Structure formats: structure tokens, C-alpha cells
């Protein structure tokens, strides 16, 4: 690894031997290059691998892979912290299968975002899929989002790979985050007029805080949601154009907050994904990046009249 | 002075003292809260007359509109609108303070600003008057809230330096406790993040030069450089700023960025900034954004919950 090339290879394995033969040289190369080498995964399932590759310079990854967005931003932080040292980061990890179609779709979304999110960094990832237990349709999706396979004999190109953006569009089409049901209660409807300055922002923020109080979200989740909404609101006031509308809906223990502005829209589908951290020479904005990490999911829709950002949160 | 006395005097101070109010609005809401505090304490309230409040009746009307029982207080002689010429006269102002204390009021607090003084004092005269307000807080416990509408840039820096006790802006209140300790109360967002950075820059400069400690009202100076209890002073220059965020109920990412920016020079000069009383979400945001690296944070309260 030399400059900021980010690689992200697919490992399909059917036995411990195959896995170890694939991963061990990759780990050894990383250690020799002085990279940080992290091996994730449950030692109960990947015990043989951990045992085979453990040694000086190899870290056993603990947490991580809880949610796709936390995993992505976690790697961004890790890589960014190493930019000063010049060290690269190598990560070897099984991708969580997910317990529901929505969760599975979200991990595919993660895979399709890796190349962009970690693009500025010296990152090399191996995504491990055990063909013995992974449903075939997930293997198929994994083939969609990796440029290369890695096996015991090294790297080979993946002719099945599709453009990331196309995959993301397909996932969003097939597995949209559930919209509010027709009988969802409107907890707040507030408008900020065109020309409203940042001073005007505290009023809807206080209204959101009030609406979330005793609304079923645990205190910490409500605080995070409020912070996420506030960042999106700031963004709409700074980059969009008024009037800015805020709609907060709830049904059971789910919440939807839609912030709509009347600016030129948010064209970049990677908004809030690109790293705002100082090691990224093209550092992006921080607000939506943080907002994505503070709520369950954030959807950006462009309408003919502006941008509409939906923040989802569930108790 | 016994330490308990010091502690209680400082504990009382966030809402009192010689404070700066920065505002883009008319400051009416702030005046009302300032008056509310005064009425609760049994203070006499002195307000410099301006176009909005030329007399007591106008002031009572404003305060009543903000939910205060101002009419009764005015009848009891606890609210007085003072003509600018008398208010902005060092001798006249001191007499007002002394008279109010002789009359048995619990304390004195005033409200005014450069826009009101402009017809009476030139800028140098006003600066001198501000120094008098600082002295009267120190010697007589007379509080003063100085409203600077629309102040910015160098004028803002100057205004910040003039006020030792604290600074307010709508949702934000920063209180300088001296000894390298700052309390921040309220909320920071994109409406006041730049101001917050400017306040921190001024406060950290004051800390690094050891000029941040004001004498307590009616007492002798408590700060003796050689007896700094925190032991953080090096050759008369303190190297540690403690920013107590217990009262900070909200901060946007831009607020934390402002905290980094406002303390930059101080940290570059070897100073350390400790953040205390952080809410769990604040800790999480600081770690998430990498801003945590700039500060000393408490060990507990892990930022990488997920």
C-alpha cells in the first residue's frame, strides 16, 4: 500500500483452510508493511483464523459491525487517525448477514459505500462470506459490490461487479425505509420563512425537543435524534433556501422527521458519507455525516423544488 | 476568607456581576430575566432611560408583559428608570448605588449600554465608566448588565475584555469564575457559535495571563497567585482552563468546532483545556468528530457506544 488507494475485496470461502490460505498472506503483507491489521469476527466462528494469523502487529477487532453507518464512520476515524503516521489500515471481517431483509439490504448498502467512504485513505479490506451458511442471494449481492475476489492464489477481477451507485439505487428501490403509515400522528409542523437566519433555528429545535418528550423514545435516543434533526436543519438553512418545513410524525414507537428546503437540492448521493475528518484532503461537511450516525437512517430525496431529508428513529 | 465563603460567593455569581449582553435584538427578554433575578433577590433595579423606556411606567409595562409583578415592585421603590445624564455620570451612579444600599435593598443591579450612553459620554468616557461598574461589583456587589446591540469584530473583543464576570447572548451564558474556571450555560448553535469562539479566545487569553480573577463583592481579593489551590500555575501563568459544561443543555457540532477554535491559541501555547460536566451525547459527539483530541475529557462515559 502506498498512497491513498482504498481496496475492498471479496473472500468467498468454504472451509477454514481456504480462509486461512487466503487471509494469512494478506495479514503477513500488512504486518511487513507496518500497517495496522485488524481481524474482526466472532472467535467462536472464526477461531481457526484468529489462531492462524495472530501474532505481533495483528489486532483482534472487538466491537464494530453493529450498524453499517457506525462501522463506516468507525473505519473513517481509524484511518484518519493514522494519516499523520502514514500507516495504512487492513481490516478482515465477516459481514453480518442481518436478521431481516431490511437489515440485509442495509449491509449491502454498506458494502456499496465502502469504496467512496474510505476512498481518501490507505485502507484495504477483506469481506468474508462463508458460502456454507450464507444465503445464495446474499452471495449474489456480495458479487455486485466488490471489484475483486481474493482467494488462496491471490487476487482476481470480478466480472460481476456493478457500479456502486446503481446498486445503491436498486436497494433503495427494493428496500425503502418504511414511510409513516397514513394514520401516523403529526407531532410537529413548523415552517421557517425564507430569509430566516440561524437565530430562528432554536424555536423549531425547542419545539422538536418538546414533541419528543414522553414520546416513547428513551432519553438518550431522543437526545441523539434531536441533535441529528438540528444538524439537518442547520444544513437546510445554510445551504438550501427558505422556506424550510419541518414535519415530525410518529406511529407506535417510530418517528419520521422530514426537513424540506427550497434550494437547488442535494445532488451528491454520498452527502453525509464522505469523511469530514482532517486527514481527508477533500474534507466534506460534518453536519449530515454526524446526523447519519445519530439516527437509525437518513434518506435524502430531491424534489423539483428542493431537498427533502427524512430522519428515521425507532425506540 | 474561609473557602466556604469563597465557594458560596462564586456560586451566587453566575446570575450576577458585571456582565456583557451581546444581542442582535432589543435585549428586552434579557432585561426581563435580569430584572426577575433582581426582584427575587430583593435588589434595587436601576435602568438607564432610553426611547423604549423613558420612564418607570414604560418599564413596568414591559416587565409586566414578560410576566413579572413589576407594578408592586415599582410602588415599593425597587424599580427606577434613571436619566442617561445621571446614570452615565460616575459620581451620580455611585451615589445611586450607595443610596440604594442605605435604603435597605438587598443589592443593586443596573441595565444600560453604549447606545444609551452615547449621548452623554464619548467612547473613552464610556470605557472608564465600564471600569467603574467593574469596581462597584467588586467593592459593593452592585451588578450591571451592559447591553451591546449588534457588536462585532474588534468592538466585540473590546466589549468582552471589559466585562469580567460573564457574557450572555440569547441562549448562551458564559460565566468566568476566575482561577481558570469557566461555566457555560444554555445552548450553542450556528447563531452563536462564532461568538462563543470569541468569548473562549478572550477567556483563555485572560487565563494564560493570570488576569482572570476578579475580587469578590465586598471582600478583599481572594486570588493570590502563589496560593493557587489547583496547582496548575507555572511561573504565574495558568496552563489549565476548566470549562464546566454541566449547564450546557445543547451544542451543535459547530459549537464544539467553536470550542476547538476558540481555545486554539491557548492550546498551541501549551495550555490544556479540560471539559467537565459533559452530557453523554456531548462526549459521544466529541469522540465522533475527533474534537475530543483537543481536550482533557473525563475517563468515563465512552463515546463509542455503538
Coordinates of C-alpha atoms in Angstrom, one line a residue:
Chain A
X1 CA 0.0 0.0 0.0
X2 CA 1.4 3.3 -0.9
X3 CA -0.8 6.3 -1.4
X4 CA -4.5 6.7 -0.6
X5 CA -5.7 3.7 -2.5
X6 CA -8.7 2.0 -0.9
X7 CA -9.3 -1.6 -1.8
X8 CA -12.1 -3.8 -0.8
X9 CA -12.0 -7.4 -1.8
X10 CA -14.5 -10.3 -1.6
X11 CA -13.5 -13.6 0.0
X12 CA -15.9 -16.5 -0.6
X13 CA -14.7 -19.4 1.5
X14 CA -16.0 -22.9 2.0
X15 CA -13.5 -24.2 4.6
X16 CA -11.2 -23.0 7.4
X17 CA -8.2 -24.0 5.3
X18 CA -9.4 -22.0 2.3
X19 CA -10.0 -19.0 4.5
X20 CA -6.6 -19.2 6.3
X21 CA -4.7 -19.7 3.0
X22 CA -6.4 -16.6 1.7
X23 CA -6.1 -14.3 4.7
X24 CA -2.7 -15.2 6.1
X25 CA -0.6 -13.8 3.2
X26 CA -2.7 -10.6 3.3
X27 CA -2.1 -10.3 7.0
X28 CA 1.6 -11.0 6.6
X29 CA 2.0 -8.4 3.9
X30 CA 0.2 -5.8 6.1
X31 CA 2.4 -6.6 9.1
X32 CA 5.5 -6.4 7.0
X33 CA 4.4 -3.0 5.6
X34 CA 3.8 -1.7 9.1
X35 CA 0.1 -1.3 8.6
X36 CA -2.4 -1.7 11.3
X37 CA -4.0 -5.1 10.8
X38 CA -7.4 -5.8 12.4
X39 CA -9.1 -9.2 12.3
X40 CA -12.8 -8.9 13.3
X41 CA -15.3 -11.6 13.8
X42 CA -16.5 -13.9 16.5
X43 CA -13.6 -16.1 17.6
X44 CA -16.2 -18.8 18.2
X45 CA -16.8 -19.0 14.5
X46 CA -13.5 -17.8 13.1
X47 CA -11.4 -19.3 15.9
X48 CA -9.1 -21.2 13.5
X49 CA -8.4 -18.0 11.5
X50 CA -7.7 -15.9 14.6
X51 CA -5.3 -18.6 15.8
X52 CA -3.6 -18.9 12.5
X53 CA -2.9 -15.2 11.9
X54 CA -2.5 -13.9 15.5
X55 CA 0.9 -12.6 16.3
X56 CA 2.7 -9.3 16.8
X57 CA 1.1 -6.4 14.9
X58 CA -2.2 -8.2 14.5
X59 CA -5.2 -6.7 16.5
X60 CA -8.3 -8.7 17.2
X61 CA -11.1 -6.4 16.4
X62 CA -13.7 -6.3 19.2
X63 CA -16.7 -4.1 18.7
X64 CA -17.8 -2.7 15.3
X65 CA -20.2 -4.0 12.7
X66 CA -23.1 -3.1 15.0
X67 CA -24.7 -0.9 12.3
X68 CA -23.4 -0.2 8.8
X69 CA -23.1 3.6 9.3
X70 CA -21.3 3.2 12.7
X71 CA -18.9 0.7 11.0
X72 CA -18.2 3.0 8.1
X73 CA -17.6 6.1 10.2
X74 CA -15.6 4.0 12.7
X75 CA -13.2 3.0 9.9
X76 CA -13.0 6.6 8.7
X77 CA -12.0 7.6 12.2
X78 CA -9.5 4.8 12.5
X79 CA -7.9 5.5 9.1
X80 CA -8.0 9.3 9.7
X81 CA -6.1 8.9 12.9
X82 CA -3.4 7.0 11.0
X83 CA -2.9 9.6 8.2
X84 CA -0.3 11.5 10.2
X85 CA 1.7 8.3 10.9
X86 CA 1.4 7.3 7.3
X87 CA 0.3 3.8 8.3
X88 CA -2.3 2.0 6.3
X89 CA -5.2 0.1 7.8
X90 CA -6.0 -3.5 6.9
X91 CA -9.3 -4.9 8.1
X92 CA -10.5 -8.5 7.8
X93 CA -14.1 -9.0 8.7
X94 CA -17.1 -11.2 8.1
X95 CA -20.1 -9.1 7.0
X96 CA -23.1 -9.6 9.3
X97 CA -25.8 -11.4 7.5
X98 CA -28.6 -9.4 9.2
X99 CA -31.7 -10.7 10.8
X100 CA -34.2 -9.2 8.4
X101 CA -34.5 -8.4 4.7
X102 CA -34.1 -4.7 5.7
X103 CA -31.0 -5.3 7.8
X104 CA -29.5 -7.4 5.0
X105 CA -30.2 -4.7 2.5
X106 CA -28.6 -2.2 4.8
X107 CA -25.4 -4.3 4.9
X108 CA -25.3 -4.4 1.2
X109 CA -25.7 -0.6 1.2
X110 CA -22.7 -0.6 3.5
X111 CA -20.7 -2.6 1.1
X112 CA -21.6 -0.3 -1.8
X113 CA -20.5 2.7 0.2
X114 CA -17.1 1.4 1.4
X115 CA -15.1 2.4 -1.7
X116 CA -16.3 6.0 -1.5
X117 CA -16.3 6.5 2.3
X118 CA -12.8 5.1 2.7
X119 CA -11.6 6.3 -0.7
X120 CA -9.3 9.1 0.7
X121 CA -7.5 6.6 3.0
X122 CA -4.9 3.8 2.8
X123 CA -7.5 1.2 3.6
X124 CA -7.5 -2.4 2.4
X125 CA -10.5 -4.6 3.5
X126 CA -11.4 -8.2 3.1
X127 CA -15.0 -9.0 3.4
X128 CA -15.5 -12.6 4.4
X129 CA -18.6 -14.6 3.3
X130 CA -18.9 -18.3 4.4
X131 CA -20.5 -20.0 1.4
X132 CA -21.6 -22.8 3.7
X133 CA -24.0 -20.7 5.7
X134 CA -24.7 -17.6 3.7
X135 CA -27.9 -17.5 1.7
X136 CA -27.2 -17.6 -2.1
X137 CA -28.9 -14.3 -2.8
X138 CA -26.5 -12.6 -0.4
X139 CA -23.6 -14.1 -2.1
X140 CA -25.0 -12.8 -5.3
X141 CA -25.3 -9.3 -3.8
X142 CA -21.7 -9.5 -2.5
X143 CA -20.6 -10.2 -6.0
X144 CA -22.3 -7.0 -7.1
X145 CA -20.3 -4.7 -4.8
X146 CA -16.7 -5.9 -4.9
X147 CA -14.3 -5.2 -7.7
X148 CA -12.1 -8.2 -6.9
X149 CA -12.1 -11.7 -5.4
X150 CA -9.3 -12.8 -3.2
X151 CA -8.5 -16.5 -2.7
X152 CA -5.6 -18.7 -1.8
X153 CA -4.0 -18.0 -5.2
X154 CA -4.3 -14.2 -4.8
X155 CA -6.4 -11.5 -6.4
X156 CA -8.6 -11.9 -9.5
X157 CA -11.1 -9.4 -11.0
X158 CA -14.8 -9.9 -10.5
X159 CA -16.6 -9.5 -13.8
X160 CA -20.0 -9.4 -12.0
X161 CA -19.2 -6.1 -10.2
X162 CA -21.8 -3.4 -10.8
X163 CA -21.4 0.4 -10.3
X164 CA -21.9 1.2 -6.6
X165 CA -24.5 3.9 -7.3
X166 CA -26.6 1.5 -9.4
X167 CA -26.6 -1.0 -6.5
X168 CA -27.5 1.8 -4.0
X169 CA -30.4 2.9 -6.2
X170 CA -31.6 -0.7 -6.5
X171 CA -31.5 -1.3 -2.8
X172 CA -33.3 2.0 -2.0
X173 CA -35.9 1.0 -4.6
X174 CA -36.4 -2.6 -3.3
X175 CA -36.0 -1.9 0.4
X176 CA -37.0 1.7 1.1
X177 CA -37.2 2.6 4.8
X178 CA -40.8 2.3 5.7
X179 CA -42.7 5.6 5.3
X180 CA -45.1 6.7 8.0
X181 CA -48.4 5.0 7.9
X182 CA -51.4 7.0 6.9
X183 CA -52.6 7.2 10.5
X184 CA -49.3 8.5 11.8
X185 CA -49.7 11.3 14.2
X186 CA -48.2 14.7 13.3
X187 CA -46.3 15.7 16.4
X188 CA -45.0 18.9 14.9
X189 CA -45.4 21.0 11.8
X190 CA -43.3 24.1 11.8
X191 CA -42.1 26.4 9.0
X192 CA -39.2 28.7 8.9
X193 CA -39.8 31.6 6.4
X194 CA -37.4 32.4 3.5
X195 CA -34.6 34.6 4.8
X196 CA -34.8 33.1 8.3
X197 CA -31.3 33.4 9.9
X198 CA -29.7 30.9 12.2
X199 CA -31.2 32.7 15.2
X200 CA -34.6 31.4 14.1
X201 CA -33.5 27.8 14.4
X202 CA -33.8 27.5 18.2
X203 CA -37.6 27.8 18.1
X204 CA -38.3 24.7 16.0
X205 CA -35.5 22.9 17.9
X206 CA -37.2 23.6 21.2
X207 CA -40.5 22.5 19.6
X208 CA -38.9 19.2 18.5
X209 CA -37.5 18.6 21.9
X210 CA -40.9 19.3 23.5
X211 CA -42.6 16.9 21.0
X212 CA -40.1 14.1 21.7
X213 CA -40.6 14.5 25.4
X214 CA -42.5 11.5 26.7
X215 CA -42.9 10.4 23.1
X216 CA -41.7 6.8 23.7
X217 CA -38.0 7.3 22.8
X218 CA -35.6 6.6 25.6
X219 CA -34.0 9.8 26.8
X220 CA -30.6 9.2 25.1
X221 CA -32.2 8.2 21.7
X222 CA -34.4 11.3 21.9
X223 CA -31.3 13.5 22.5
X224 CA -29.5 11.9 19.6
X225 CA -32.5 12.3 17.3
X226 CA -32.8 16.0 18.3
X227 CA -29.2 16.6 17.6
X228 CA -29.5 14.9 14.2
X229 CA -32.5 16.9 13.3
X230 CA -30.8 20.1 14.4
X231 CA -27.8 19.4 12.1
X232 CA -30.1 18.8 9.2
X233 CA -32.0 22.0 9.9
X234 CA -28.7 24.0 10.1
X235 CA -27.7 22.5 6.8
X236 CA -31.1 23.4 5.2
X237 CA -30.8 27.0 6.4
X238 CA -27.1 27.3 5.4
X239 CA -27.1 25.6 2.0
X240 CA -30.8 25.4 1.0
X241 CA -33.2 28.2 0.6
X242 CA -36.3 29.0 2.6
X243 CA -39.0 28.4 3.4
X244 CA -37.8 25.4 5.4
X245 CA -40.5 23.0 6.6
X246 CA -40.2 20.6 9.5
X247 CA -42.6 17.8 9.9
X248 CA -42.4 15.3 12.7
X249 CA -44.6 12.2 12.6
X250 CA -44.9 9.3 14.9
X251 CA -46.6 6.0 15.0
X252 CA -46.2 3.4 17.7
X253 CA -42.6 3.9 18.7
X254 CA -41.3 5.0 15.3
X255 CA -40.5 8.6 14.3
X256 CA -40.1 10.3 11.0
X257 CA -38.8 13.9 10.7
X258 CA -38.8 15.5 7.3
X259 CA -36.9 18.7 6.7
X260 CA -37.6 20.2 3.3
X261 CA -35.9 23.3 1.8
X262 CA -36.4 25.1 -1.4
X263 CA -32.8 25.3 -2.6
X264 CA -31.1 23.6 -5.5
X265 CA -31.4 20.2 -4.0
X266 CA -28.7 17.8 -2.7
X267 CA -27.3 16.2 -5.8
X268 CA -24.5 14.2 -4.3
X269 CA -25.8 10.8 -3.2
X270 CA -22.8 10.5 -0.9
X271 CA -23.7 13.5 1.1
X272 CA -23.1 12.7 4.7
X273 CA -21.0 9.7 3.8
X274 CA -17.7 11.4 2.8
X275 CA -15.3 11.9 5.7
X276 CA -15.2 15.4 7.2
X277 CA -12.2 14.4 9.3
X278 CA -9.0 16.4 9.0
X279 CA -7.0 13.6 7.3
X280 CA -9.3 13.8 4.3
X281 CA -7.8 16.4 1.9
X282 CA -11.3 16.9 0.4
X283 CA -13.0 17.0 3.8
X284 CA -16.7 17.2 3.5
X285 CA -19.3 18.8 5.7
X286 CA -19.7 17.5 9.2
X287 CA -23.4 18.1 9.9
X288 CA -25.1 15.4 7.8
X289 CA -22.2 13.0 8.5
X290 CA -22.9 13.3 12.2
X291 CA -26.7 13.3 11.6
X292 CA -26.4 9.9 9.8
X293 CA -24.7 8.5 12.8
X294 CA -27.2 9.8 15.3
X295 CA -30.3 8.4 13.9
X296 CA -31.4 5.0 12.6
X297 CA -31.4 6.1 9.0
X298 CA -31.3 9.2 6.9
X299 CA -32.8 9.5 3.5
X300 CA -32.2 12.3 1.0
X301 CA -34.8 13.0 -1.6
X302 CA -34.7 15.6 -4.2
X303 CA -37.9 17.2 -5.3
X304 CA -38.4 19.7 -8.1
X305 CA -38.4 22.4 -5.6
X306 CA -35.6 21.5 -3.3
X307 CA -34.2 18.9 -1.0
X308 CA -36.1 16.8 1.5
X309 CA -34.2 14.9 4.2
X310 CA -36.0 12.2 6.2
X311 CA -34.6 11.1 9.6
X312 CA -35.8 7.8 11.0
X313 CA -35.7 6.8 14.6
X314 CA -37.2 3.9 16.5
X315 CA -37.3 3.3 20.2
Chain B
X1 CA -11.5 34.3 53.8
X2 CA -12.9 30.8 54.5
X3 CA -13.1 28.6 51.5
X4 CA -16.9 28.1 52.0
X5 CA -17.4 31.8 51.8
X6 CA -15.5 31.9 48.5
X7 CA -17.4 29.0 47.1
X8 CA -20.8 30.4 48.1
X9 CA -19.9 33.8 46.7
X10 CA -18.9 32.3 43.4
X11 CA -21.9 30.0 43.3
X12 CA -24.1 33.1 43.5
X13 CA -22.2 34.9 40.8
X14 CA -23.4 33.3 37.5
X15 CA -26.6 35.4 37.6
X16 CA -24.9 38.5 39.0
X17 CA -21.8 40.6 38.4
X18 CA -20.6 42.9 35.7
X19 CA -21.8 41.2 32.6
X20 CA -21.9 41.7 28.9
X21 CA -25.0 41.1 26.9
X22 CA -24.4 40.7 23.2
X23 CA -27.6 40.9 21.2
X24 CA -28.9 41.4 17.7
X25 CA -32.4 42.1 19.1
X26 CA -33.6 44.7 21.6
X27 CA -32.5 42.8 24.6
X28 CA -35.9 43.1 26.2
X29 CA -36.2 39.5 27.1
X30 CA -32.8 39.6 28.7
X31 CA -33.7 42.8 30.6
X32 CA -36.8 40.9 31.9
X33 CA -34.8 37.9 33.1
X34 CA -32.2 40.3 34.7
X35 CA -35.0 42.1 36.5
X36 CA -36.6 38.9 37.6
X37 CA -33.4 37.8 39.2
X38 CA -33.1 41.2 40.9
X39 CA -36.7 41.1 42.2
X40 CA -36.2 37.6 43.6
X41 CA -33.1 38.7 45.4
X42 CA -34.6 41.9 46.8
X43 CA -32.3 44.1 44.7
X44 CA -33.0 47.6 43.6
X45 CA -33.2 47.8 39.8
X46 CA -31.7 50.8 38.0
X47 CA -32.4 51.1 34.3
X48 CA -30.8 53.7 32.1
X49 CA -33.6 55.6 30.3
X50 CA -33.8 55.2 26.5
X51 CA -36.5 55.7 23.9
X52 CA -38.3 52.5 24.7
X53 CA -38.2 53.1 28.5
X54 CA -38.2 56.8 29.0
X55 CA -39.8 56.4 32.4
X56 CA -40.8 53.9 35.1
X57 CA -44.3 53.3 33.6
X58 CA -42.9 52.1 30.3
X59 CA -40.5 49.8 32.1
X60 CA -43.2 48.4 34.3
X61 CA -45.4 47.8 31.2
X62 CA -42.5 45.9 29.5
X63 CA -41.7 43.8 32.6
X64 CA -45.3 43.0 33.2
X65 CA -45.6 41.8 29.7
X66 CA -42.8 39.4 30.5
X67 CA -44.7 38.0 33.4
X68 CA -43.1 40.0 36.3
X69 CA -45.0 41.6 39.2
X70 CA -43.4 44.9 38.3
X71 CA -46.1 47.3 39.4
X72 CA -45.8 46.4 43.0
X73 CA -42.0 46.5 42.9
X74 CA -42.2 49.9 41.4
X75 CA -44.5 51.1 44.1
X76 CA -42.0 49.8 46.7
X77 CA -39.3 51.9 45.0
X78 CA -37.4 48.8 43.8
X79 CA -37.5 49.8 40.1
X80 CA -36.2 53.1 38.9
X81 CA -35.6 54.4 35.4
X82 CA -32.6 56.8 35.6
X83 CA -32.0 59.6 33.1
X84 CA -28.9 58.9 31.0
X85 CA -27.2 62.0 32.1
X86 CA -27.4 60.9 35.7
X87 CA -26.8 57.2 35.1
X88 CA -23.7 57.8 33.0
X89 CA -22.0 60.1 35.5
X90 CA -19.5 58.4 37.7
X91 CA -20.4 60.4 40.8
X92 CA -24.1 60.2 40.1
X93 CA -24.0 56.4 39.6
X94 CA -22.1 55.8 42.7
X95 CA -24.5 57.9 44.7
X96 CA -27.4 55.9 43.3
X97 CA -25.7 52.7 44.4
X98 CA -24.9 54.0 47.9
X99 CA -28.4 55.4 48.3
X100 CA -30.0 52.2 47.3
X101 CA -27.9 50.2 49.8
X102 CA -28.6 52.7 52.5
X103 CA -32.3 52.4 51.7
X104 CA -32.0 48.8 52.8
X105 CA -32.3 47.0 49.4
X106 CA -30.7 43.6 49.3
X107 CA -28.4 44.7 46.5
X108 CA -28.3 46.8 43.4
X109 CA -28.4 45.8 39.7
X110 CA -28.5 48.0 36.7
X111 CA -29.1 47.8 33.0
X112 CA -27.7 50.0 30.3
X113 CA -25.5 50.1 27.3
X114 CA -23.2 52.1 25.0
X115 CA -26.1 53.1 22.7
X116 CA -27.8 54.8 25.7
X117 CA -24.5 56.3 27.0
X118 CA -23.6 57.7 23.5
X119 CA -25.4 61.0 24.1
X120 CA -23.6 61.6 27.4
X121 CA -20.1 60.0 27.2
X122 CA -17.5 59.8 24.5
X123 CA -16.0 56.3 23.9
X124 CA -13.1 56.9 26.2
X125 CA -15.5 58.2 28.9
X126 CA -17.7 55.1 28.4
X127 CA -14.8 52.8 28.7
X128 CA -13.9 54.5 32.0
X129 CA -17.5 54.1 33.2
X130 CA -17.3 50.4 32.4
X131 CA -14.3 50.1 34.7
X132 CA -16.3 51.9 37.4
X133 CA -19.0 49.2 37.0
X134 CA -16.4 46.5 37.4
X135 CA -15.1 48.2 40.6
X136 CA -18.6 48.6 42.1
X137 CA -19.3 44.9 41.6
X138 CA -16.0 44.1 43.3
X139 CA -16.4 46.6 46.2
X140 CA -20.2 46.9 46.6
X141 CA -21.6 43.8 45.0
X142 CA -23.5 46.0 42.5
X143 CA -24.4 44.0 39.4
X144 CA -24.6 45.6 36.0
X145 CA -25.8 44.1 32.7
X146 CA -24.3 46.0 29.8
X147 CA -26.3 45.6 26.6
X148 CA -24.2 45.9 23.4
X149 CA -26.5 45.6 20.4
X150 CA -25.1 44.4 17.1
X151 CA -21.5 44.5 18.4
X152 CA -18.9 42.6 16.3
X153 CA -15.2 42.1 15.4
X154 CA -12.8 44.4 17.3
X155 CA -15.5 46.2 19.1
X156 CA -16.8 42.8 20.3
X157 CA -13.3 41.8 21.5
X158 CA -13.1 45.1 23.4
X159 CA -16.5 44.6 24.9
X160 CA -15.6 41.0 26.0
X161 CA -12.4 42.3 27.7
X162 CA -14.3 44.9 29.6
X163 CA -16.5 42.5 31.4
X164 CA -15.0 40.2 33.9
X165 CA -18.0 38.3 35.3
X166 CA -19.6 36.8 32.3
X167 CA -21.1 37.1 28.9
X168 CA -24.6 36.5 27.6
X169 CA -26.2 36.0 24.2
X170 CA -29.8 34.8 23.9
X171 CA -29.4 31.1 24.7
X172 CA -25.8 31.3 25.9
X173 CA -24.3 32.4 29.1
X174 CA -20.6 32.0 29.9
X175 CA -19.6 32.8 33.4
X176 CA -16.0 33.4 34.4
X177 CA -15.4 32.1 37.9
X178 CA -11.8 33.1 37.9
X179 CA -8.9 30.7 38.7
X180 CA -9.1 29.3 35.2
X181 CA -12.7 28.1 35.5
X182 CA -15.4 28.9 33.1
X183 CA -19.0 27.8 33.4
X184 CA -21.1 27.5 30.2
X185 CA -24.8 27.5 30.4
X186 CA -27.5 27.2 27.8
X187 CA -27.3 26.2 24.1
X188 CA -24.8 26.7 21.3
X189 CA -25.8 26.5 17.7
X190 CA -25.0 28.3 14.4
X191 CA -26.5 31.5 15.8
X192 CA -23.9 32.0 18.5
X193 CA -21.0 29.6 17.7
X194 CA -18.8 32.4 16.4
X195 CA -19.5 34.5 19.5
X196 CA -18.7 31.5 21.7
X197 CA -15.3 31.1 20.0
X198 CA -14.6 34.8 20.5
X199 CA -15.6 34.5 24.2
X200 CA -13.4 31.5 24.7
X201 CA -10.5 33.2 22.9
X202 CA -10.8 36.2 25.3
X203 CA -11.2 34.0 28.4
X204 CA -8.3 31.8 27.6
X205 CA -6.1 34.8 27.0
X206 CA -7.2 36.1 30.4
X207 CA -6.4 32.7 31.9
X208 CA -2.9 32.5 30.3
X209 CA -2.0 35.9 31.5
X210 CA -3.3 35.3 35.0
X211 CA -5.7 38.3 34.8
X212 CA -8.9 36.3 35.0
X213 CA -9.6 36.6 38.7
X214 CA -11.9 39.3 40.0
X215 CA -12.2 40.3 43.6
X216 CA -15.4 39.2 45.3
X217 CA -18.1 41.7 46.2
X218 CA -17.4 43.5 49.4
X219 CA -14.5 41.3 50.2
X220 CA -10.8 41.5 49.8
X221 CA -9.1 39.9 46.9
X222 CA -9.1 36.2 47.2
X223 CA -6.7 35.3 44.4
X224 CA -3.1 35.2 45.4
X225 CA -1.0 33.8 42.6
X226 CA 1.4 31.9 44.8
X227 CA -1.5 30.1 46.6
X228 CA -3.4 28.7 43.6
X229 CA -5.2 25.7 45.0
X230 CA -5.4 23.9 41.7
X231 CA -1.6 23.8 41.4
X232 CA -1.9 24.4 37.7
X233 CA 0.1 27.6 37.6
X234 CA 3.5 27.7 36.1
X235 CA 5.6 30.9 36.7
X236 CA 2.5 32.9 37.3
X237 CA 0.8 31.7 34.1
X238 CA -2.0 29.2 34.4
X239 CA -1.9 26.4 31.8
X240 CA -5.2 24.8 32.5
X241 CA -8.7 26.0 31.7
X242 CA -11.6 24.1 33.1
X243 CA -14.7 24.5 31.1
X244 CA -17.7 23.3 33.1
X245 CA -20.4 22.2 30.7
X246 CA -22.9 21.0 33.3
X247 CA -25.3 23.8 32.4
X248 CA -24.8 23.3 28.6
X249 CA -28.1 21.7 27.5
X250 CA -27.4 21.7 23.8
X251 CA -24.4 22.1 21.5
X252 CA -24.4 21.6 17.8
X253 CA -21.3 20.2 16.0
X254 CA -20.5 23.8 15.1
X255 CA -20.5 24.6 18.8
X256 CA -17.8 22.0 19.5
X257 CA -15.9 23.2 16.5
X258 CA -16.0 26.7 18.0
X259 CA -14.7 25.3 21.3
X260 CA -11.8 23.9 19.4
X261 CA -11.2 27.1 17.5
X262 CA -11.6 29.5 20.5
X263 CA -9.1 27.6 22.5
X264 CA -6.6 27.0 19.7
X265 CA -4.1 29.7 20.6
X266 CA -4.2 28.8 24.3
X267 CA -3.5 25.1 23.5
X268 CA -0.9 26.0 20.9
X269 CA 0.9 27.8 23.7
X270 CA 1.0 24.7 25.9
X271 CA -2.3 25.3 27.6
X272 CA -4.7 22.4 28.4
X273 CA -8.5 22.6 28.3
X274 CA -10.5 20.3 30.5
X275 CA -14.2 19.7 29.7
X276 CA -16.2 18.7 32.8
X277 CA -19.9 18.0 33.4
X278 CA -20.5 16.8 29.8
X279 CA -23.7 15.1 28.9
X280 CA -23.3 11.6 27.4
X281 CA -24.3 12.9 24.0
X282 CA -21.7 15.6 24.1
X283 CA -19.0 13.0 24.9
X284 CA -20.2 10.9 22.0
X285 CA -20.2 13.9 19.6
X286 CA -16.7 14.9 20.7
X287 CA -15.3 11.4 20.0
X288 CA -17.3 11.0 16.8
X289 CA -15.9 14.2 15.3
X290 CA -12.4 13.8 16.6
X291 CA -12.6 17.1 18.5
X292 CA -12.1 15.1 21.7
X293 CA -8.4 15.0 20.9
X294 CA -8.1 18.7 21.7
X295 CA -9.4 18.4 25.3
X296 CA -9.0 16.6 28.5
X297 CA -12.1 14.6 29.0
X298 CA -13.3 12.6 32.0
X299 CA -12.3 8.9 31.6
X300 CA -15.8 7.6 31.9
X301 CA -18.7 7.9 29.5
X302 CA -17.4 6.1 26.5
X303 CA -18.0 7.8 23.2
X304 CA -18.2 4.7 21.0
X305 CA -21.3 3.3 22.4
X306 CA -22.2 1.5 19.1

